[in-house]
Amino acid sequence: MNSTELEQYYDDGHRCKGAGYLRFILMAFMCFWNYGFPEPTGVLSAISGFAAPAFFILSGYFVLVEDKEKRQKKTERKMKRSGLFLAAMIVLNIIVNVIVCLINNISVTISRRIIFNFVVLNLWPLPIGNSIWFIQSLVYAYIIIYIADWLGLMKYYKAVMIMTFVFMLFTGEFAGIIHFNILGYRFIPGNWLTRALPYLLLGKYLREKSEILFRINNWIYAILFVAGAGLSVGEIILLGKTGFLVYQGHLIGYGIMAVAVCGMALSNPEANRSRITYCGTALSGIVYLLIDPIYFIIGIIMRNINISFVQYFGGIAALLLCLVISFIMSESFIARAFFTRWDNNGYVLSSDQ
């Protein structure tokens, strides 16, 4: 299926079964990455960093289509929806932070460096809400892509993709090797430039190469995923032993794993109607909105009862609770406001379906 046939396929109302279920699975790995997983080696938590790049690739694949007019409309709509979602996350997390800080007598100091970190580097300044960086960087990247499209610069997207990937590597996992140090920053964390933009553009590239993507067997993607996981662990061990490990937020292996799982998922486009395939963005979005506050609420409730439960199972408990809430809310007004299936005439799964 080439890119033109793929455009028509999705325009006819078909959904990508693999992508819907992949989003569902990636939510678990985002949880393991942020809160850990109760296994002694720590390997699963260490390799879970591929989940964020995979989400960005899926967004780029479905939003940055080949037709310029459609791409601009989708980017504009996604930019507005993501911006609204970001505002909701900020408000919710500020409320939770105020409550937690009052209960624990925690004071927060705001400086120019902290403001710069939040505005430019997408680093959330308060104790609760670190996951906001993902949505914030997504909004920034969509704005940049929208402006570039309006100026007719998207024809250079491959060059930009390559440059941002190189910048990401040399200011991230290789920062210790090149002794990166600018204004006191020893590395650049994941943000709009070092994560969202390169992987969104990679998603666009994969869509253009969909004919090749669909011809690759699933077992090749499986081998590629395992190889990426092995490479990630190897990178951590090697950089750690040589003293160059200053940042573990992204590794080359994560990118390989993300491409592998996305390639496997996108190679299975036919979808029966189900809540997961048709409301996948709503389910993952609601989980992402609620999981940080719920995790810390669980911590507050359980800290005097069983602190070990919070340390080992708090993240999993928060994820399960968020999944239940997301299934209940996936067809609500909130879900429609943020995650309406706008790419198919605003279709949202109705209650009888």
Short mmCIF file of C-alpha atoms in Angstrom, two decimals:
data_model
loop_
_atom_site.label_atom_id
_atom_site.label_comp_id
_atom_site.label_asym_id
_atom_site.label_seq_id
_atom_site.Cartn_x
_atom_site.Cartn_y
_atom_site.Cartn_z
CA MET A 1 0.00 0.00 0.00
CA ASN A 2 1.69 3.23 -1.16
CA SER A 3 1.18 6.65 0.46
CA THR A 4 -1.64 7.65 -1.96
CA GLU A 5 -3.57 4.43 -1.36
CA LEU A 6 -2.97 4.84 2.36
CA GLU A 7 -4.47 8.34 2.28
CA GLN A 8 -7.62 7.02 0.60
CA TYR A 9 -7.75 4.05 2.98
CA TYR A 10 -7.90 6.28 6.05
CA ASP A 11 -10.21 8.78 4.34
CA ASP A 12 -12.69 5.93 3.82
CA GLY A 13 -13.00 5.59 7.57
CA HIS A 14 -10.66 2.69 8.25
CA ARG A 15 -8.69 2.63 11.46
CA CYS A 16 -5.28 1.22 12.24
CA LYS A 17 -5.87 -1.67 14.60
CA GLY A 18 -2.21 -2.00 15.48
CA ALA A 19 -1.80 1.68 16.37
CA GLY A 20 -4.85 1.62 18.62
CA TYR A 21 -3.59 -1.33 20.63
CA LEU A 22 -0.02 0.00 20.62
CA ARG A 23 -1.13 3.23 22.33
CA PHE A 24 -2.81 1.07 24.95
CA ILE A 25 0.43 -0.87 25.55
CA LEU A 26 2.65 2.23 25.51
CA MET A 27 0.71 3.69 28.43
CA ALA A 28 2.03 0.85 30.60
CA PHE A 29 5.62 1.45 29.51
CA MET A 30 5.28 5.19 30.19
CA CYS A 31 4.19 4.19 33.69
CA PHE A 32 7.17 1.85 34.14
CA TRP A 33 9.52 4.57 32.91
CA ASN A 34 8.20 7.19 35.34
CA TYR A 35 7.47 5.07 38.42
CA GLY A 36 9.47 1.88 37.94
CA PHE A 37 8.41 -1.76 37.81
CA PRO A 38 8.68 -4.22 40.74
CA GLU A 39 11.36 -6.51 39.34
CA PRO A 40 14.86 -6.85 40.83
CA THR A 41 17.04 -6.10 37.79
CA GLY A 42 15.47 -2.77 36.80
CA VAL A 43 15.91 -3.69 33.13
CA LEU A 44 12.24 -3.28 32.22
CA SER A 45 12.14 0.21 33.68
CA ALA A 46 15.42 1.09 31.95
CA ILE A 47 14.27 0.07 28.46
CA SER A 48 10.80 1.65 28.81
CA GLY A 49 12.16 4.95 27.53
CA PHE A 50 11.13 3.94 24.00
CA ALA A 51 7.46 4.69 24.77
CA ALA A 52 7.62 8.49 24.41
CA PRO A 53 9.39 8.40 21.00
CA ALA A 54 6.84 5.80 19.84
CA PHE A 55 3.96 8.12 20.76
CA PHE A 56 5.60 10.95 18.80
CA ILE A 57 6.12 8.72 15.77
CA LEU A 58 2.45 7.70 15.77
CA SER A 59 1.39 11.35 15.97
CA GLY A 60 3.62 12.32 13.07
CA TYR A 61 2.44 9.34 11.03
CA PHE A 62 -1.26 10.18 11.32
CA VAL A 63 -1.09 13.99 11.35
CA LEU A 64 1.68 14.91 8.90
CA VAL A 65 0.07 13.46 5.80
CA GLU A 66 1.36 14.01 2.28
CA ASP A 67 -1.43 16.30 1.06
CA LYS A 68 -0.46 19.82 2.19
CA GLU A 69 -4.01 21.13 2.70
CA LYS A 70 -5.04 18.12 4.78
CA ARG A 71 -1.77 18.26 6.71
CA GLN A 72 -2.27 21.93 7.59
CA LYS A 73 -5.83 21.32 8.75
CA LYS A 74 -4.81 18.33 10.84
CA THR A 75 -1.83 20.15 12.32
CA GLU A 76 -3.96 23.17 13.20
CA ARG A 77 -6.62 21.02 14.85
CA LYS A 78 -4.04 18.96 16.69
CA MET A 79 -2.23 22.09 17.80
CA LYS A 80 -5.42 23.53 19.29
CA ARG A 81 -6.46 20.27 20.94
CA SER A 82 -3.01 19.66 22.39
CA GLY A 83 -2.87 23.25 23.63
CA LEU A 84 -6.21 22.85 25.37
CA PHE A 85 -5.06 19.58 26.88
CA LEU A 86 -1.81 21.19 28.05
CA ALA A 87 -3.77 23.97 29.77
CA ALA A 88 -5.93 21.36 31.52
CA MET A 89 -2.83 19.46 32.69
CA ILE A 90 -1.20 22.61 34.04
CA VAL A 91 -4.31 23.70 35.95
CA LEU A 92 -4.92 20.23 37.41
CA ASN A 93 -1.29 19.78 38.47
CA ILE A 94 -1.07 23.25 40.01
CA ILE A 95 -4.11 22.43 42.15
CA VAL A 96 -2.61 19.11 43.23
CA ASN A 97 0.77 20.74 43.94
CA VAL A 98 -0.80 23.44 46.10
CA ILE A 99 -2.66 20.83 48.15
CA VAL A 100 0.42 18.61 48.56
CA CYS A 101 2.70 21.53 49.42
CA LEU A 102 0.24 22.82 52.04
CA ILE A 103 -0.09 19.37 53.62
CA ASN A 104 3.68 18.80 53.73
CA ASN A 105 4.73 22.42 54.40
CA ILE A 106 6.78 22.50 51.20
CA SER A 107 7.82 25.86 49.76
CA VAL A 108 8.57 26.42 46.09
CA THR A 109 10.94 29.11 44.84
CA ILE A 110 10.54 30.48 41.32
CA SER A 111 13.65 31.96 39.68
CA ARG A 112 14.55 33.11 36.18
CA ARG A 113 16.42 29.85 35.59
CA ILE A 114 13.33 27.84 36.57
CA ILE A 115 11.13 29.93 34.26
CA PHE A 116 13.63 29.42 31.42
CA ASN A 117 13.68 25.69 32.09
CA PHE A 118 9.90 25.51 31.87
CA VAL A 119 9.34 27.81 28.88
CA VAL A 120 12.30 26.73 26.74
CA LEU A 121 13.37 23.27 27.97
CA ASN A 122 9.88 22.04 28.96
CA LEU A 123 10.97 21.20 32.53
CA TRP A 124 8.02 21.39 34.94
CA PRO A 125 9.03 23.47 37.99
CA LEU A 126 6.74 21.93 40.64
CA PRO A 127 7.17 18.63 42.51
CA ILE A 128 4.21 16.92 40.80
CA GLY A 129 3.61 16.95 37.06
CA ASN A 130 6.87 15.96 35.38
CA SER A 131 4.93 14.27 32.57
CA ILE A 132 3.69 17.67 31.35
CA TRP A 133 6.88 17.98 29.27
CA PHE A 134 5.50 15.49 26.75
CA ILE A 135 2.36 17.48 25.88
CA GLN A 136 4.18 20.81 26.10
CA SER A 137 6.87 19.68 23.67
CA LEU A 138 4.16 18.29 21.37
CA VAL A 139 2.39 21.67 21.29
CA TYR A 140 5.64 23.50 20.53
CA ALA A 141 6.52 21.07 17.74
CA TYR A 142 3.08 21.37 16.13
CA ILE A 143 3.35 25.16 16.18
CA ILE A 144 6.76 25.01 14.49
CA ILE A 145 5.52 22.53 11.87
CA TYR A 146 2.41 24.63 11.20
CA ILE A 147 4.49 27.78 10.65
CA ALA A 148 6.99 25.89 8.49
CA ASP A 149 4.14 24.51 6.37
CA TRP A 150 2.62 27.98 6.02
CA LEU A 151 6.01 29.29 4.83
CA GLY A 152 6.43 26.39 2.41
CA LEU A 153 9.43 24.95 4.25
CA MET A 154 8.19 21.41 4.83
CA LYS A 155 10.03 20.29 1.70
CA TYR A 156 13.18 20.51 3.83
CA TYR A 157 11.77 18.38 6.63
CA LYS A 158 14.23 15.50 6.08
CA ALA A 159 17.22 17.79 6.54
CA VAL A 160 15.65 19.24 9.69
CA MET A 161 14.89 15.74 10.97
CA ILE A 162 18.52 14.66 10.53
CA MET A 163 19.90 17.82 12.16
CA THR A 164 17.59 17.55 15.17
CA PHE A 165 18.50 13.88 15.64
CA VAL A 166 22.21 14.75 15.59
CA PHE A 167 21.61 17.58 18.05
CA MET A 168 19.58 15.23 20.26
CA LEU A 169 22.37 12.65 20.40
CA PHE A 170 25.22 15.06 21.10
CA THR A 171 23.35 16.98 23.79
CA GLY A 172 21.84 13.84 25.34
CA GLU A 173 23.46 10.42 25.58
CA PHE A 174 26.76 11.62 24.07
CA ALA A 175 26.89 14.81 26.14
CA GLY A 176 29.36 13.28 28.57
CA ILE A 177 31.63 12.08 25.76
CA ILE A 178 31.93 15.53 24.17
CA HIS A 179 31.96 17.23 27.63
CA PHE A 180 28.90 19.31 26.78
CA ASN A 181 28.52 22.22 29.20
CA ILE A 182 26.67 25.40 28.28
CA LEU A 183 25.42 27.82 30.95
CA GLY A 184 25.80 25.07 33.53
CA TYR A 185 23.75 22.52 31.58
CA ARG A 186 25.65 19.24 31.17
CA PHE A 187 22.93 17.86 28.89
CA ILE A 188 19.66 18.93 27.24
CA PRO A 189 16.63 16.97 28.48
CA GLY A 190 13.79 15.70 26.33
CA ASN A 191 11.83 18.64 24.94
CA TRP A 192 10.28 20.00 21.73
CA LEU A 193 13.64 20.13 19.91
CA THR A 194 15.32 16.99 21.24
CA ARG A 195 12.35 14.66 21.20
CA ALA A 196 9.03 15.84 19.73
CA LEU A 197 10.17 17.50 16.50
CA PRO A 198 12.61 14.82 15.25
CA TYR A 199 10.26 11.92 16.00
CA LEU A 200 7.18 13.66 14.57
CA LEU A 201 9.11 14.21 11.35
CA LEU A 202 10.26 10.59 11.45
CA GLY A 203 6.60 9.59 11.62
CA LYS A 204 5.97 11.62 8.47
CA TYR A 205 8.89 9.90 6.76
CA LEU A 206 7.60 6.44 7.72
CA ARG A 207 4.20 7.31 6.27
CA GLU A 208 5.81 8.26 2.97
CA LYS A 209 7.63 4.91 3.04
CA SER A 210 4.51 2.98 4.02
CA GLU A 211 4.84 0.64 1.04
CA ILE A 212 8.18 -0.60 2.38
CA LEU A 213 6.93 -0.50 5.96
CA PHE A 214 4.06 -2.86 5.14
CA ARG A 215 6.27 -5.36 3.32
CA ILE A 216 8.51 -6.05 6.31
CA ASN A 217 7.56 -9.18 8.26
CA ASN A 218 6.55 -8.88 11.90
CA TRP A 219 9.37 -11.18 13.01
CA ILE A 220 11.90 -8.70 11.62
CA TYR A 221 10.31 -5.94 13.68
CA ALA A 222 10.43 -8.24 16.72
CA ILE A 223 14.14 -8.89 16.21
CA LEU A 224 14.74 -5.16 15.73
CA PHE A 225 12.89 -4.40 18.98
CA VAL A 226 14.95 -6.93 20.96
CA ALA A 227 18.16 -5.61 19.39
CA GLY A 228 17.18 -2.06 20.35
CA ALA A 229 16.49 -3.16 23.92
CA GLY A 230 19.87 -4.88 24.09
CA LEU A 231 21.57 -1.80 22.65
CA SER A 232 19.87 0.41 25.26
CA VAL A 233 21.11 -1.72 28.13
CA GLY A 234 24.56 -1.90 26.53
CA GLU A 235 24.67 1.88 26.16
CA ILE A 236 23.80 2.37 29.82
CA ILE A 237 26.43 -0.13 30.98
CA LEU A 238 29.16 1.19 28.66
CA LEU A 239 28.54 4.88 29.36
CA GLY A 240 28.25 4.14 33.07
CA LYS A 241 31.55 2.23 33.26
CA THR A 242 33.42 4.85 31.25
CA GLY A 243 31.99 7.68 33.34
CA PHE A 244 30.19 9.34 30.43
CA LEU A 245 26.62 8.56 31.50
CA VAL A 246 25.16 11.97 32.39
CA TYR A 247 21.66 11.46 30.98
CA GLN A 248 19.52 8.39 30.46
CA GLY A 249 16.37 10.06 29.16
CA HIS A 250 17.07 8.91 25.64
CA LEU A 251 19.28 6.30 24.02
CA ILE A 252 19.83 5.22 20.43
CA GLY A 253 18.29 1.89 21.37
CA TYR A 254 15.06 3.63 22.37
CA GLY A 255 14.72 5.07 18.88
CA ILE A 256 15.24 1.65 17.30
CA MET A 257 12.68 0.08 19.63
CA ALA A 258 10.17 2.84 18.88
CA VAL A 259 10.54 2.41 15.11
CA ALA A 260 10.19 -1.37 15.50
CA VAL A 261 6.96 -1.32 17.53
CA CYS A 262 5.44 1.42 15.35
CA GLY A 263 6.38 -0.44 12.17
CA MET A 264 4.79 -3.63 13.47
CA ALA A 265 1.65 -1.82 14.61
CA LEU A 266 1.20 0.26 11.47
CA SER A 267 1.61 -2.83 9.30
CA ASN A 268 -1.75 -4.03 10.67
CA PRO A 269 -4.13 -1.28 9.52
CA GLU A 270 -7.46 -3.15 9.29
CA ALA A 271 -9.55 -2.50 12.39
CA ASN A 272 -12.85 -3.72 13.73
CA ARG A 273 -14.74 -1.17 15.76
CA SER A 274 -13.74 -1.33 19.39
CA ARG A 275 -13.25 1.17 22.14
CA ILE A 276 -9.49 0.69 22.05
CA THR A 277 -9.03 1.16 18.31
CA TYR A 278 -11.50 4.04 17.94
CA CYS A 279 -10.92 5.79 21.27
CA GLY A 280 -7.22 5.02 21.65
CA THR A 281 -6.15 8.66 21.76
CA ALA A 282 -8.84 9.46 24.33
CA LEU A 283 -7.87 6.50 26.52
CA SER A 284 -4.15 7.29 26.49
CA GLY A 285 -4.78 11.02 26.87
CA ILE A 286 -7.01 10.68 29.93
CA VAL A 287 -4.49 8.31 31.53
CA TYR A 288 -1.72 10.81 30.84
CA LEU A 289 -3.77 13.63 32.32
CA LEU A 290 -4.56 11.82 35.56
CA ILE A 291 -1.72 9.42 36.34
CA ASP A 292 0.69 11.88 38.03
CA PRO A 293 -1.92 13.36 40.41
CA ILE A 294 -3.41 9.94 41.19
CA TYR A 295 0.02 8.44 41.85
CA PHE A 296 0.85 11.12 44.39
CA ILE A 297 -2.61 10.93 45.97
CA ILE A 298 -2.02 7.20 46.47
CA GLY A 299 1.33 8.07 48.03
CA ILE A 300 -0.27 10.50 50.47
CA ILE A 301 -2.96 8.00 51.48
CA MET A 302 -0.63 5.00 51.79
CA ARG A 303 2.55 6.58 53.19
CA ASN A 304 1.53 5.94 56.81
CA ILE A 305 -0.02 2.56 56.02
CA ASN A 306 2.40 0.78 53.70
CA ILE A 307 5.12 2.88 52.11
CA SER A 308 6.61 -0.21 50.42
CA PHE A 309 3.39 -0.61 48.44
CA VAL A 310 3.79 2.90 47.05
CA GLN A 311 7.45 2.31 46.17
CA TYR A 312 6.87 -0.97 44.32
CA PHE A 313 3.25 -0.95 43.20
CA GLY A 314 2.14 2.69 43.40
CA GLY A 315 2.68 3.31 39.69
CA ILE A 316 0.86 0.14 38.63
CA ALA A 317 -2.05 0.92 40.98
CA ALA A 318 -2.28 4.45 39.55
CA LEU A 319 -2.19 3.09 35.99
CA LEU A 320 -4.99 0.57 36.63
CA LEU A 321 -7.14 3.19 38.30
CA CYS A 322 -6.53 5.62 35.43
CA LEU A 323 -7.43 2.93 32.88
CA VAL A 324 -10.76 2.34 34.59
CA ILE A 325 -11.47 6.08 34.62
CA SER A 326 -10.40 6.44 30.99
CA PHE A 327 -12.74 3.67 29.83
CA ILE A 328 -15.61 5.36 31.67
CA MET A 329 -14.75 8.83 30.34
CA SER A 330 -13.68 7.92 26.80
CA GLU A 331 -17.07 8.93 25.36
CA SER A 332 -17.72 11.82 27.72
CA PHE A 333 -17.75 15.53 26.91
CA ILE A 334 -14.17 15.84 28.16
CA ALA A 335 -12.95 13.13 25.80
CA ARG A 336 -14.83 14.71 22.89
CA ALA A 337 -13.31 18.11 23.70
CA PHE A 338 -9.76 16.79 23.59
CA PHE A 339 -9.82 13.65 21.46
CA THR A 340 -12.71 13.67 18.97
CA ARG A 341 -11.90 11.55 15.94
CA TRP A 342 -11.60 14.70 13.85
CA ASP A 343 -9.73 12.89 11.10
CA ASN A 344 -12.93 11.01 10.22
CA ASN A 345 -15.60 13.73 10.27
CA GLY A 346 -15.51 13.99 14.04
CA TYR A 347 -16.51 10.36 14.54
CA VAL A 348 -16.65 9.14 18.12
CA LEU A 349 -17.80 5.64 19.06
CA SER A 350 -21.38 5.87 20.27
CA SER A 351 -22.68 4.09 23.35
CA ASP A 352 -24.55 1.38 21.45
CA GLN A 353 -21.33 0.47 19.63
#
